[in-house]
Amino acid sequence: MSRAWLVEQLASLTPSDSASAQATRDRVNDILRPSGALARLDEIAIWIASWQRSAQPAVSRPVGLIFAANHGVAAAGVSNYPVDVTAAMVAAFEAHSSTVTAFADIAGATVSVVDVGVNEPSNDFRTMRAVDAERVDHVIDVARRTVDALDTDLLVLGEMGIGNTTAAAAVAHALYGGQVHEWVGRGTGVDDAGLARKQQAVARGVARMERDDPDASGIDVVAEVGGLELVAMAAAIVAARQRSLPVLLDGYVVSAAAAALLDHHRDALAHCRAGHRSAEPGHRRLLALMGLDPLLDLDMRLGEASGAMAAVPLVRMACAAVTRVPTFTEWFSR
């Protein structure tokens, strides 16, 4: 069973390569610039080195991977857009006519989109489990095979699905508690009435889950009140860990899927960085609780891996600043 594979992998995670990290850190400590001048960028390069298992960190084949699905909870009126928009956006990704593909061109990346439930949405989590066990297994298997087939050295993870900021808020609320309004934002720009509907949907779904499955694990929470693309992204993160691939997480929805993995292992996201911090207040709160410091903070709220893709050039520059700049020792021993 694919869920069993996921839980098993989370119990025995691939560690990073400390030797490559240390070799890169040693180089940073002698690099031809004032000590600490690019401290945060240097740490990014060291992080890439540790997962690429190389003292020559580089990003030459970044890939944006978008999982798309619709949500039964959209029937609650939680979005400004109809569910048909998801299919339209998938077509735009495939036609290379979207924001993320434009960003990818600049970042030197490619973009792949995987439909895991656009025409067959998840159940309405207000009244029942969003993703039943059979579909959980299927989606995990699809995500695992997709990541295994990628030719990449940096995975940029994103999503598309009308209603999925509601699902993200429900997952975050179920995992971390607090008040519903702390997790629910305006998403696609809903008005006050729409915001109230979102809050009501999240509260109802989490209360239903707590009655039906009071001992739900992180993965179960994503299946109960998340959605198909959230299950897929959680699996993709674990599959990337198997391959020792560094991962950039996009916004609120991706982060919620990732947060569920921390319930299984506190080190589950060591190979991940938050590409950006979105305008959604729940995302800001979630990243803080997850201990993730975003690379960018531009008040974006688009999804589709666009925020994380915008951070790819920064990661590439961080690596170049370590590998293409001589050390003091190298420069003065010419």
Coordinates of C-alpha atoms in Angstrom, one line a residue:
M1 CA 0.0 0.0 0.0
S2 CA 1.3 3.4 -0.9
R3 CA 0.3 5.0 2.4
A4 CA 2.3 2.3 4.2
W5 CA 5.3 3.2 1.9
L6 CA 5.0 6.8 2.9
V7 CA 4.9 6.1 6.6
E8 CA 7.7 3.7 6.3
Q9 CA 9.9 6.2 4.5
L10 CA 9.2 8.8 7.1
A11 CA 10.4 6.5 9.8
S12 CA 13.8 6.0 8.1
L13 CA 14.7 9.3 6.3
T14 CA 17.7 9.7 4.1
P15 CA 20.2 12.0 5.9
S16 CA 22.1 14.8 4.3
D17 CA 25.8 14.6 3.4
S18 CA 27.6 16.3 6.3
A19 CA 31.0 16.0 4.5
S20 CA 29.9 17.9 1.5
A21 CA 28.3 20.5 3.7
Q22 CA 31.4 20.9 5.8
A23 CA 33.7 21.2 2.7
T24 CA 31.4 23.9 1.3
R25 CA 31.4 25.7 4.7
D26 CA 35.2 25.6 4.8
R27 CA 35.3 27.2 1.4
V28 CA 32.8 29.9 2.5
N29 CA 35.0 30.7 5.5
D30 CA 37.9 31.5 3.1
I31 CA 36.0 33.0 0.2
L32 CA 37.2 36.3 -1.4
R33 CA 34.9 38.7 0.4
P34 CA 34.3 40.0 3.9
S35 CA 33.4 37.3 6.4
G36 CA 29.6 36.9 6.6
A37 CA 28.9 39.4 3.8
L38 CA 26.5 36.9 2.1
A39 CA 25.7 34.8 5.2
R40 CA 22.2 33.8 4.2
L41 CA 23.1 33.0 0.6
D42 CA 26.1 31.0 1.8
E43 CA 23.8 28.9 4.0
I44 CA 21.6 28.2 1.0
A45 CA 24.7 27.0 -1.0
I46 CA 25.7 24.8 2.0
W47 CA 22.2 23.4 2.2
I48 CA 22.2 22.6 -1.6
A49 CA 25.7 20.9 -1.2
S50 CA 24.5 18.7 1.6
W51 CA 21.6 17.3 -0.4
Q52 CA 23.3 17.2 -3.7
R53 CA 26.1 15.4 -1.9
S54 CA 28.7 17.5 -3.6
A55 CA 31.1 20.2 -2.5
Q56 CA 30.4 21.9 -5.8
P57 CA 26.7 22.9 -5.4
A58 CA 25.0 24.0 -8.5
V59 CA 21.4 24.2 -9.9
S60 CA 21.4 23.5 -13.6
R61 CA 18.1 21.6 -14.0
P62 CA 15.4 23.1 -11.8
V63 CA 12.0 21.7 -12.3
G64 CA 8.6 23.1 -11.2
L65 CA 6.2 20.4 -10.4
I66 CA 2.5 21.4 -10.1
F67 CA -0.1 19.0 -8.8
A68 CA -3.7 20.0 -9.8
A69 CA -7.0 18.9 -8.4
N70 CA -10.4 20.3 -7.5
H71 CA -12.1 20.3 -4.1
G72 CA -15.6 19.3 -3.0
V73 CA -15.6 22.0 -0.4
A74 CA -15.7 24.6 -3.2
A75 CA -19.4 24.0 -3.1
A76 CA -19.5 26.0 0.1
G77 CA -18.7 29.2 -1.9
V78 CA -15.2 29.6 -0.6
S79 CA -13.6 31.0 -3.8
N80 CA -14.3 33.9 -6.2
Y81 CA -13.7 31.5 -9.1
P82 CA -15.6 28.5 -10.4
V83 CA -13.9 25.1 -10.4
D84 CA -13.7 25.2 -14.2
V85 CA -10.7 27.6 -13.7
T86 CA -8.5 24.7 -12.5
A87 CA -8.8 22.9 -15.9
A88 CA -8.2 26.2 -17.7
M89 CA -5.1 26.9 -15.7
V90 CA -3.8 23.3 -16.3
A91 CA -4.2 24.0 -20.0
A92 CA -2.3 27.3 -19.6
F93 CA 0.6 25.6 -17.9
E94 CA 0.8 23.0 -20.6
A95 CA 0.6 25.7 -23.3
H96 CA 3.5 27.6 -21.6
S97 CA 1.1 30.6 -21.1
S98 CA 1.1 31.1 -17.4
T99 CA 2.9 33.2 -14.8
V100 CA 4.9 30.3 -13.5
T101 CA 6.1 29.2 -17.0
A102 CA 7.2 32.8 -17.7
F103 CA 9.1 32.8 -14.4
A104 CA 10.6 29.4 -15.3
D105 CA 12.0 30.8 -18.5
I106 CA 13.9 33.4 -16.6
A107 CA 15.0 30.9 -13.9
G108 CA 16.2 28.4 -16.5
A109 CA 13.6 25.9 -15.3
T110 CA 11.0 23.6 -16.8
V111 CA 7.5 23.1 -15.6
S112 CA 5.5 19.9 -15.4
V113 CA 1.8 19.6 -14.3
V114 CA 0.1 16.5 -13.0
D115 CA -3.6 16.2 -12.9
V116 CA -4.6 14.2 -9.8
G117 CA -8.2 15.1 -9.6
V118 CA -9.3 18.1 -11.8
N119 CA -12.4 16.3 -13.1
E120 CA -12.8 14.0 -10.1
P121 CA -12.6 16.3 -7.1
S122 CA -12.1 15.4 -3.5
N123 CA -15.1 15.0 -1.3
D124 CA -16.6 17.9 0.6
F125 CA -14.6 17.6 3.9
R126 CA -17.4 19.4 5.8
T127 CA -19.4 16.2 5.8
M128 CA -16.9 13.4 4.9
R129 CA -13.3 12.4 4.5
A130 CA -11.9 14.4 1.6
V131 CA -9.8 11.6 0.1
D132 CA -10.7 8.0 0.7
A133 CA -8.1 5.3 1.3
E134 CA -8.0 4.0 -2.2
R135 CA -7.5 7.4 -3.8
V136 CA -4.8 8.2 -1.2
D137 CA -2.8 5.2 -2.3
H138 CA -3.3 6.0 -6.0
V139 CA -2.2 9.6 -5.6
I140 CA 0.8 8.7 -3.5
D141 CA 1.8 6.2 -6.2
V142 CA 1.4 8.8 -9.0
A143 CA 3.5 11.4 -7.1
R144 CA 6.2 8.9 -6.2
R145 CA 6.6 7.8 -9.8
T146 CA 6.5 11.3 -11.1
V147 CA 9.3 12.5 -8.9
D148 CA 11.4 9.4 -9.6
A149 CA 11.2 10.1 -13.3
L150 CA 12.3 13.7 -13.1
D151 CA 15.7 14.8 -14.4
T152 CA 16.4 17.6 -11.9
D153 CA 18.8 18.9 -9.2
L154 CA 16.2 21.2 -7.6
L155 CA 12.5 20.5 -7.2
V156 CA 10.1 23.5 -7.0
L157 CA 6.8 22.3 -5.7
G158 CA 3.4 23.9 -6.5
E159 CA -0.3 23.3 -6.8
M160 CA -3.5 24.4 -8.6
G161 CA -7.0 23.9 -7.3
I162 CA -10.0 26.1 -6.7
G163 CA -10.8 25.9 -3.0
N164 CA -7.4 24.8 -1.8
T165 CA -6.5 27.6 0.5
T166 CA -9.6 26.5 2.4
A167 CA -8.2 23.0 2.5
A168 CA -4.8 24.4 3.6
A169 CA -6.4 26.3 6.4
A170 CA -8.2 23.2 7.6
V171 CA -5.0 21.1 7.6
A172 CA -3.1 23.8 9.5
H173 CA -5.9 24.3 12.0
A174 CA -6.2 20.5 12.6
L175 CA -2.4 20.2 13.0
Y176 CA -1.7 23.3 15.2
G177 CA -5.0 24.3 16.8
G178 CA -5.7 27.9 17.6
Q179 CA -8.6 29.9 16.3
V180 CA -10.1 29.4 12.9
H181 CA -9.8 33.0 11.9
E182 CA -6.0 32.8 12.5
W183 CA -5.7 30.3 9.6
V184 CA -8.3 31.5 7.1
G185 CA -7.4 34.3 4.7
R186 CA -9.1 35.8 1.6
G187 CA -7.4 33.4 -0.9
T188 CA -8.6 34.5 -4.3
G189 CA -9.8 37.8 -2.8
V190 CA -13.2 36.8 -1.3
D191 CA -15.3 39.5 0.4
D192 CA -16.3 39.4 4.0
A193 CA -19.2 37.0 3.3
G194 CA -16.9 34.7 1.4
L195 CA -14.4 34.9 4.3
A196 CA -17.1 33.9 6.7
R197 CA -18.0 31.0 4.5
K198 CA -14.4 29.8 4.5
Q199 CA -14.2 30.0 8.2
Q200 CA -17.4 28.1 8.7
A201 CA -16.3 25.4 6.3
V202 CA -12.9 25.0 8.0
A203 CA -14.5 24.9 11.5
R204 CA -17.1 22.4 10.4
G205 CA -14.6 20.1 8.6
V206 CA -12.1 20.0 11.5
A207 CA -14.8 19.4 14.0
R208 CA -16.1 16.5 11.8
M209 CA -12.6 15.0 11.5
E210 CA -12.1 15.2 15.3
R211 CA -15.3 13.2 15.8
D212 CA -14.6 10.7 13.1
D213 CA -10.8 10.2 13.6
P214 CA -9.7 11.8 16.9
D215 CA -6.2 10.1 16.6
A216 CA -5.5 11.2 13.0
S217 CA -1.8 11.4 12.0
G218 CA -0.4 14.1 9.8
I219 CA -1.0 12.1 6.6
D220 CA -4.5 11.3 7.8
V221 CA -5.2 14.9 8.4
V222 CA -4.3 15.8 4.8
A223 CA -6.7 13.0 3.6
E224 CA -9.5 14.1 6.0
V225 CA -9.6 17.8 5.4
G226 CA -7.0 18.5 2.7
G227 CA -7.3 17.2 -0.8
L228 CA -5.8 15.2 -3.6
E229 CA -3.1 17.6 -4.6
L230 CA -2.1 18.0 -0.9
V231 CA -1.7 14.2 -0.6
A232 CA 0.3 14.2 -3.8
M233 CA 2.6 17.0 -2.6
A234 CA 3.3 15.3 0.7
A235 CA 4.3 12.2 -1.2
A236 CA 6.4 14.1 -3.6
I237 CA 8.4 15.7 -0.7
V238 CA 9.1 12.2 0.7
A239 CA 10.0 10.8 -2.8
A240 CA 12.4 13.8 -3.2
R241 CA 14.0 12.9 0.1
Q242 CA 14.6 9.4 -1.1
R243 CA 16.5 10.8 -4.0
S244 CA 18.3 13.4 -1.8
L245 CA 16.8 16.2 -3.9
P246 CA 16.6 19.7 -2.4
V247 CA 13.0 21.1 -2.5
L248 CA 11.6 24.6 -2.6
L249 CA 8.1 24.9 -1.2
D250 CA 5.7 27.3 -2.7
G251 CA 2.9 29.0 -0.7
Y252 CA 0.3 28.2 1.9
V253 CA -1.1 25.0 0.3
V254 CA 2.2 23.4 -0.3
S255 CA 3.4 24.3 3.2
A256 CA 0.3 22.8 4.7
A257 CA 1.0 19.5 2.9
A258 CA 4.6 19.7 4.1
A259 CA 3.6 20.5 7.7
A260 CA 1.7 17.2 7.9
L261 CA 5.0 15.3 7.5
L262 CA 6.5 16.9 10.6
D263 CA 3.8 15.0 12.6
H264 CA 5.6 11.8 11.6
H265 CA 9.2 13.0 11.9
R266 CA 10.7 16.3 13.1
D267 CA 13.4 16.1 10.5
A268 CA 11.0 15.4 7.6
L269 CA 11.6 18.7 5.9
A270 CA 15.4 19.1 6.3
H271 CA 15.7 18.9 2.5
C272 CA 13.1 21.7 2.0
R273 CA 13.2 25.4 2.1
A274 CA 10.3 27.8 1.9
G275 CA 10.6 29.6 -1.4
H276 CA 8.5 32.6 -0.2
R277 CA 6.1 33.8 2.4
S278 CA 2.7 34.7 0.8
A279 CA 0.1 37.3 1.7
E280 CA -2.1 34.7 3.4
P281 CA -1.9 35.3 7.2
G282 CA -2.2 31.6 7.8
H283 CA 0.9 31.0 5.7
R284 CA 2.9 33.4 7.8
R285 CA 1.8 31.7 11.0
L286 CA 2.4 28.2 9.6
L287 CA 5.9 28.9 8.5
A288 CA 6.8 30.3 11.9
L289 CA 5.5 27.2 13.6
M290 CA 7.3 25.0 11.1
G291 CA 10.6 26.8 11.7
L292 CA 11.0 27.8 8.0
D293 CA 12.5 31.1 7.1
P294 CA 11.4 32.1 3.6
L295 CA 13.8 33.1 0.9
L296 CA 11.4 35.8 -0.4
D297 CA 8.6 37.9 1.1
L298 CA 6.7 39.7 -1.7
D299 CA 3.1 39.4 -0.6
M300 CA 2.4 37.1 -3.4
R301 CA -0.8 34.9 -3.4
L302 CA -0.9 33.3 -6.8
G303 CA 0.1 29.6 -6.1
E304 CA 1.1 27.5 -9.1
A305 CA 4.8 27.4 -7.8
S306 CA 5.3 31.0 -8.8
G307 CA 6.7 32.3 -5.5
A308 CA 9.1 29.4 -5.1
M309 CA 10.1 29.7 -8.8
A310 CA 10.9 33.3 -8.3
A311 CA 13.4 32.2 -5.6
V312 CA 15.3 29.8 -8.0
P313 CA 17.6 32.5 -9.4
L314 CA 18.6 33.4 -5.9
V315 CA 19.5 29.8 -5.1
R316 CA 21.5 29.6 -8.4
M317 CA 23.3 32.8 -7.5
A318 CA 24.0 31.5 -4.0
C319 CA 25.7 28.4 -5.4
A320 CA 27.7 30.5 -8.0
A321 CA 28.9 32.8 -5.3
V322 CA 30.6 29.9 -3.6
T323 CA 31.8 27.9 -6.5
R324 CA 32.8 30.6 -9.0
V325 CA 34.6 33.0 -6.6
P326 CA 38.1 32.1 -5.5
T327 CA 39.1 31.8 -1.9
F328 CA 41.7 34.1 -0.4
T329 CA 44.1 31.2 -0.5
E330 CA 43.5 30.5 -4.2
W331 CA 43.7 34.2 -5.2
F332 CA 46.9 35.1 -3.4
S333 CA 48.7 31.9 -4.3
R334 CA 48.4 32.4 -8.0

